[in-house]
CSV table of C-alpha atoms and ligand atoms in Angstrom, one decimal:
chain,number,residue,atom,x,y,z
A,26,UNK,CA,117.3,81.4,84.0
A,27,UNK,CA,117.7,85.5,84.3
A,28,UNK,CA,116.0,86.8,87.8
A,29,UNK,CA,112.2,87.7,88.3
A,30,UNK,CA,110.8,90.1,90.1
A,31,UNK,CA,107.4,89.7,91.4
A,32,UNK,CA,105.6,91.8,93.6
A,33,UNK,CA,102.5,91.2,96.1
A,34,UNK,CA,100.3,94.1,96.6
A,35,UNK,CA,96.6,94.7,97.8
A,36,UNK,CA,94.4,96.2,100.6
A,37,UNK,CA,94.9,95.4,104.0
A,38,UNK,CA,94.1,92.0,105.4
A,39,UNK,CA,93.8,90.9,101.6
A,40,UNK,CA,96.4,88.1,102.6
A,41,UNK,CA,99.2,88.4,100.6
A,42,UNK,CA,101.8,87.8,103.2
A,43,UNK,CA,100.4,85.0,104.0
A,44,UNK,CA,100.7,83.7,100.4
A,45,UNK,CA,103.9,85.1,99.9
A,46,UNK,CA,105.9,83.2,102.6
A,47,UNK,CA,103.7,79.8,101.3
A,48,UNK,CA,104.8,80.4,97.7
A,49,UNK,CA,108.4,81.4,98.8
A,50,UNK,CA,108.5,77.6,100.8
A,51,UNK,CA,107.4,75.9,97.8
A,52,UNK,CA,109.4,77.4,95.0
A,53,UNK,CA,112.4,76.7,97.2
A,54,UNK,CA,111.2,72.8,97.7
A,55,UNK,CA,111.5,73.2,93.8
A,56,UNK,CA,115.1,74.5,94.1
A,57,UNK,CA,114.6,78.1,93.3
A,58,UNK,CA,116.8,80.6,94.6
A,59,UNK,CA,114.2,82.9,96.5
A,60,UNK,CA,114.4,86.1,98.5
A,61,UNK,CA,111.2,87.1,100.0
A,62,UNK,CA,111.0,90.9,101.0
A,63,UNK,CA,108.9,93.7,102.1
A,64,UNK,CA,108.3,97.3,101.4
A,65,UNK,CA,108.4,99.6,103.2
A,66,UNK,CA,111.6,98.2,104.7
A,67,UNK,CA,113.7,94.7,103.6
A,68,UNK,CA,117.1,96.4,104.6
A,69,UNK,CA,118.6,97.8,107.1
A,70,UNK,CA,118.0,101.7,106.6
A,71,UNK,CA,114.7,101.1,104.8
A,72,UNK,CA,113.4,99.1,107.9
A,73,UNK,CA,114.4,102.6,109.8
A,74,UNK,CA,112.3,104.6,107.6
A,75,UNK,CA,109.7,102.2,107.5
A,76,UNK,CA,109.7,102.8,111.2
A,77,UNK,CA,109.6,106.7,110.8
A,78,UNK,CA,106.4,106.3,107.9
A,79,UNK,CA,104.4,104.0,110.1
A,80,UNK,CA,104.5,105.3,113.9
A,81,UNK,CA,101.3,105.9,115.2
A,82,UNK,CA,101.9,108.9,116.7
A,83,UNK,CA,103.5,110.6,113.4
A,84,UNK,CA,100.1,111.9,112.8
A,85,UNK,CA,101.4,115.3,111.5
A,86,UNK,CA,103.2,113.9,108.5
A,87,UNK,CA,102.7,115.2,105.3
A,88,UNK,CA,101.1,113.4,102.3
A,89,UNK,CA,104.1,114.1,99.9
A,90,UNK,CA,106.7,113.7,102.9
A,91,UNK,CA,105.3,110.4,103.5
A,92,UNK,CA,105.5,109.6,99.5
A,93,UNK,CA,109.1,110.8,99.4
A,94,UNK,CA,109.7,108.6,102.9
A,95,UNK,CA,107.9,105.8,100.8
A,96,UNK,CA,110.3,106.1,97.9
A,97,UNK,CA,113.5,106.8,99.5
A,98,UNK,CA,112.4,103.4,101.2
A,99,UNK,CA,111.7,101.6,97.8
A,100,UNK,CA,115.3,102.9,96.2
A,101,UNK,CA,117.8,102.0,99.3
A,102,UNK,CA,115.9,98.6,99.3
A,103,UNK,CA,116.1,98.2,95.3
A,104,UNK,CA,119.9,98.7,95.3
A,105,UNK,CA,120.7,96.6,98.5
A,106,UNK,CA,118.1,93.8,98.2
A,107,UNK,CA,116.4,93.5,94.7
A,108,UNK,CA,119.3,94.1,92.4
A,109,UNK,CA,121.8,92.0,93.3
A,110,UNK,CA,119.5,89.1,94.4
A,111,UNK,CA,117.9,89.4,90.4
A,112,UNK,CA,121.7,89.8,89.0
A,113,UNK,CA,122.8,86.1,90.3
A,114,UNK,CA,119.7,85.0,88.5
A,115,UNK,CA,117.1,84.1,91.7
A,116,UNK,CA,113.5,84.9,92.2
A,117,UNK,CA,112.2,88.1,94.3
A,118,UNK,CA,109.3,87.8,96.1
A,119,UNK,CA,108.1,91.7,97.2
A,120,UNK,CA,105.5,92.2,99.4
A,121,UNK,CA,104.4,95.8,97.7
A,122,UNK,CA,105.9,98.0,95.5
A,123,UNK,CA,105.8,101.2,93.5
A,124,UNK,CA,101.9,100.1,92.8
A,125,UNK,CA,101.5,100.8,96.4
A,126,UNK,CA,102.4,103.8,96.4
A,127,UNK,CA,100.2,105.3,93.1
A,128,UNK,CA,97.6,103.8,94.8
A,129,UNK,CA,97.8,105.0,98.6
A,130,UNK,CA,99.8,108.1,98.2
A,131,UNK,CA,98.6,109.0,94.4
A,132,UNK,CA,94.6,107.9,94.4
A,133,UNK,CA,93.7,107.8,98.3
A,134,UNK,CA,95.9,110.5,99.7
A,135,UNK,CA,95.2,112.5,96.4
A,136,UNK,CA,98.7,113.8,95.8
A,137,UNK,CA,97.6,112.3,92.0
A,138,UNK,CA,99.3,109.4,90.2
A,139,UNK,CA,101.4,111.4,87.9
A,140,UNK,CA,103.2,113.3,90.6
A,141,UNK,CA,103.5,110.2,92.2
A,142,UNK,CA,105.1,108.1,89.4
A,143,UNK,CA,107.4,110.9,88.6
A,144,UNK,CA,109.4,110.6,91.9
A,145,UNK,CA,109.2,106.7,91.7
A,146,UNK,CA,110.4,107.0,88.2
A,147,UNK,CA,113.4,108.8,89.8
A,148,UNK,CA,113.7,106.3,92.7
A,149,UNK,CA,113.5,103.2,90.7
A,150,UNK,CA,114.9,104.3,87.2
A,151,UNK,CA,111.8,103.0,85.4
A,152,UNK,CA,112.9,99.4,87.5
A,153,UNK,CA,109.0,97.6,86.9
A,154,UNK,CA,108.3,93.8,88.4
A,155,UNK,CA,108.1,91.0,86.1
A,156,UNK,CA,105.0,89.8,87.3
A,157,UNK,CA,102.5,91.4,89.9
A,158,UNK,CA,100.1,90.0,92.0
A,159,UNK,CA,96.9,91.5,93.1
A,160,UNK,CA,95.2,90.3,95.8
A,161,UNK,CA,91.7,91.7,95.6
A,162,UNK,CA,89.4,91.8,98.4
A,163,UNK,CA,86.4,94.1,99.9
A,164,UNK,CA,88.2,96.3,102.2
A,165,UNK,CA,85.3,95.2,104.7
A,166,UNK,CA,86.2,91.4,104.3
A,167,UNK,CA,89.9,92.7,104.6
A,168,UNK,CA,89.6,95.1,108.0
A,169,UNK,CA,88.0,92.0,109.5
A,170,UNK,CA,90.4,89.9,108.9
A,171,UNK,CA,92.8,92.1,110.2
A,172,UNK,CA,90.8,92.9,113.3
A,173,UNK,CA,90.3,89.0,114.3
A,174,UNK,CA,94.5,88.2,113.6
A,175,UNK,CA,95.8,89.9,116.7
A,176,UNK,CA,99.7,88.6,115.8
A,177,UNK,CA,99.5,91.4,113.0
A,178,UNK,CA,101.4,95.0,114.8
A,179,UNK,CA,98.2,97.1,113.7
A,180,UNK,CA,99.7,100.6,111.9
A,181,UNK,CA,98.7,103.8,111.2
A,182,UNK,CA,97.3,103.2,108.1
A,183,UNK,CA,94.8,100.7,109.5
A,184,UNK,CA,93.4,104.0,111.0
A,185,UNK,CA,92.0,105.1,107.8
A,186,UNK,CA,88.5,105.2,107.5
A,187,UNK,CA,86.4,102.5,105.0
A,188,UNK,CA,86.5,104.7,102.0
A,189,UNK,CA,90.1,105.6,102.1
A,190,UNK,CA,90.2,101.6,101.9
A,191,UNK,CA,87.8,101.6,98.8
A,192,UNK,CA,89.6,103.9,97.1
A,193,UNK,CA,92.8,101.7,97.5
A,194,UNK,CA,90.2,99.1,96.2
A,195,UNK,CA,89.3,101.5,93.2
A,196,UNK,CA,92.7,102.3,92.0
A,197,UNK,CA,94.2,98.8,91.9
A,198,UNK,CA,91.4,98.1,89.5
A,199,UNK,CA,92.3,100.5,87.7
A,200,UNK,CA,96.3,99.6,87.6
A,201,UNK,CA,94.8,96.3,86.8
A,202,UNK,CA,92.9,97.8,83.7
A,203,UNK,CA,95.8,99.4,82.4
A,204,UNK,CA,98.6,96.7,82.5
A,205,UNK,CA,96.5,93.4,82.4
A,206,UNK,CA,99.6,91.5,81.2
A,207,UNK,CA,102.1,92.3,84.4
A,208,UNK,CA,98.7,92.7,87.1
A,209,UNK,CA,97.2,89.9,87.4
A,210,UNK,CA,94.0,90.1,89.5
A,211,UNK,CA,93.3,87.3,92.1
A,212,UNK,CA,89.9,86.4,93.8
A,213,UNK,CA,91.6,87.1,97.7
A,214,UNK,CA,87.9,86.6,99.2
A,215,UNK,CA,88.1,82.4,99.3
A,216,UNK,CA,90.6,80.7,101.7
A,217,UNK,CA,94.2,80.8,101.9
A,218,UNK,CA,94.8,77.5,100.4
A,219,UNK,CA,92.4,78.4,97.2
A,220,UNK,CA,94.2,82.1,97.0
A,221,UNK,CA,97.7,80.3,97.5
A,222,UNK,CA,96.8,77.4,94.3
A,223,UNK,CA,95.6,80.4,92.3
A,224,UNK,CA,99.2,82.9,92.9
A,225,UNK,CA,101.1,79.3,92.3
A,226,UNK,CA,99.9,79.3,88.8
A,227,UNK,CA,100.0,82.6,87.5
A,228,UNK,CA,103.9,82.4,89.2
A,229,UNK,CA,104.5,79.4,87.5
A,230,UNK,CA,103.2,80.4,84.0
A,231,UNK,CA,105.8,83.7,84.4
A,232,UNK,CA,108.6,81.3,85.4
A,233,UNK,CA,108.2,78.6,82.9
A,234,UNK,CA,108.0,81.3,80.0
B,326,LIG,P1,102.2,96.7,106.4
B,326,LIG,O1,102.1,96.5,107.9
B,326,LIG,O2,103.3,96.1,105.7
B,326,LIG,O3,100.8,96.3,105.8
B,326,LIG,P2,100.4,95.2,104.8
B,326,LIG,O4,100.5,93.9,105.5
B,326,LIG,O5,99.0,95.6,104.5
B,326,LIG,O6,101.3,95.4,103.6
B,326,LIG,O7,102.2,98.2,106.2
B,326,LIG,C1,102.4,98.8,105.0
B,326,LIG,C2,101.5,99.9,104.9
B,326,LIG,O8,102.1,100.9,104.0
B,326,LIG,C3,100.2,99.6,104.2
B,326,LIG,O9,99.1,100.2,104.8
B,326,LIG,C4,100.3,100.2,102.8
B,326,LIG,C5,101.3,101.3,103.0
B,326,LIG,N1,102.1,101.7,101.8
B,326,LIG,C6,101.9,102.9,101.2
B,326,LIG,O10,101.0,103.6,101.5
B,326,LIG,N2,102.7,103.2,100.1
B,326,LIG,C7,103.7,102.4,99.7
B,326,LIG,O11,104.4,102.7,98.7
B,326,LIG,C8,103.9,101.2,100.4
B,326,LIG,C9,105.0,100.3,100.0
B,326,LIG,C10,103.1,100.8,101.5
């Protein structure tokens, strides 16, 4: 079998990591070579940057710094983490990825998704996931989740105000519209055991061709 990439993406509190590291235990009772990651971060100098982008009292930066910040993340962790792990054949579990960033920095922060694609494009060389999960949920469902799990570090994006949230809401739709085939949409409103069954088989449908 040649590697997959799949990526996780989603609002906040929309429980994908949750569902990530449940799906990453079971493909590996299964005997799949897996390598679960994050973005921004999932090596050692993107976990630095990440650090830089998500400080809560960076509250100067820049919409198209951060976007850069975001990208210079995704390419250092691409090279070090996704490649090689995809070359030897295994499965790569991403928890967000250059959907994130059309839809936070390109829709909500309105730097506009062509801009933002552009330096992606340059970041990732044209590098898309396999499959892509998106885990859809009311950003006011979401924020409460978030709000009751106090574990969670709680980041400067969680700042943002309800509609910056929607619009995140809005524009994964609308990714979702556009490449049905690689986003698939799942229900993230039910419990973690019915979100988790419903990511195992669209994973599974990818994997078994
Ligand atoms: P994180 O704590 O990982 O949140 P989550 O569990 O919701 O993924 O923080 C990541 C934050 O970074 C999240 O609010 C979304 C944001 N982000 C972007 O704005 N653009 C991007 O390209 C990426 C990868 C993340």
């Amino acid at each position: 079998m040649s590697g997959l990439f799949i990526t996780f993406e989603g609002g906040e509190g929309a429980g994908k990591s949750t569902v990530l590291s449940r799906i990453k235990a079971r493909l590996e009772k299964e005997g799949y070579d897996v390598v679960a990651t994050r973005e921004p971060g999932g090596s050692l100098i993107a976990e630095k940057i990440r650090q830089v982008i998500l400080d809560p009292i960076h509250t100067e930066m820049d919409s198209r710094t951060e976007a850069l910040l975001y990208a210079a993340a995704r390419r250092q962790h691409l090279v070090e983490t996704v490649l090689p792990h995809l070359k030897k054949g295994g499965l790569v579990l991403c928890d967000r990825f250059v959907d994130s960033s059309l839809v936070y920095q390109g829709v909500a922060r309105e730097i506009g998704i062509d801009d933002v694609l552009n330096i992606n494009l340059f970041a990732t060389e044209g590098k898309l996931p396999d499959l892509t999960l998106f885990f859809d949920v009311a950003p006011e469902i979401g924020l409460a989740r978030i709000t009751s799990h106090h574990g969670r570090e709680f980041n400067r994006l969680d700042r943002e105000s309800l509609t910056f949230h929607k619009q995140v809401r809005d524009a994964y739709h609308q990714l979702h519209k556009q490449e049905p085939e690689r986003i698939r949409m799942i229900d993230a409103s039910h419990s973690i055991e019915e979100v988790t069954i419903k990511a195992w088989k669209e994973i599974k449908h990818v994997i078994e061709g």
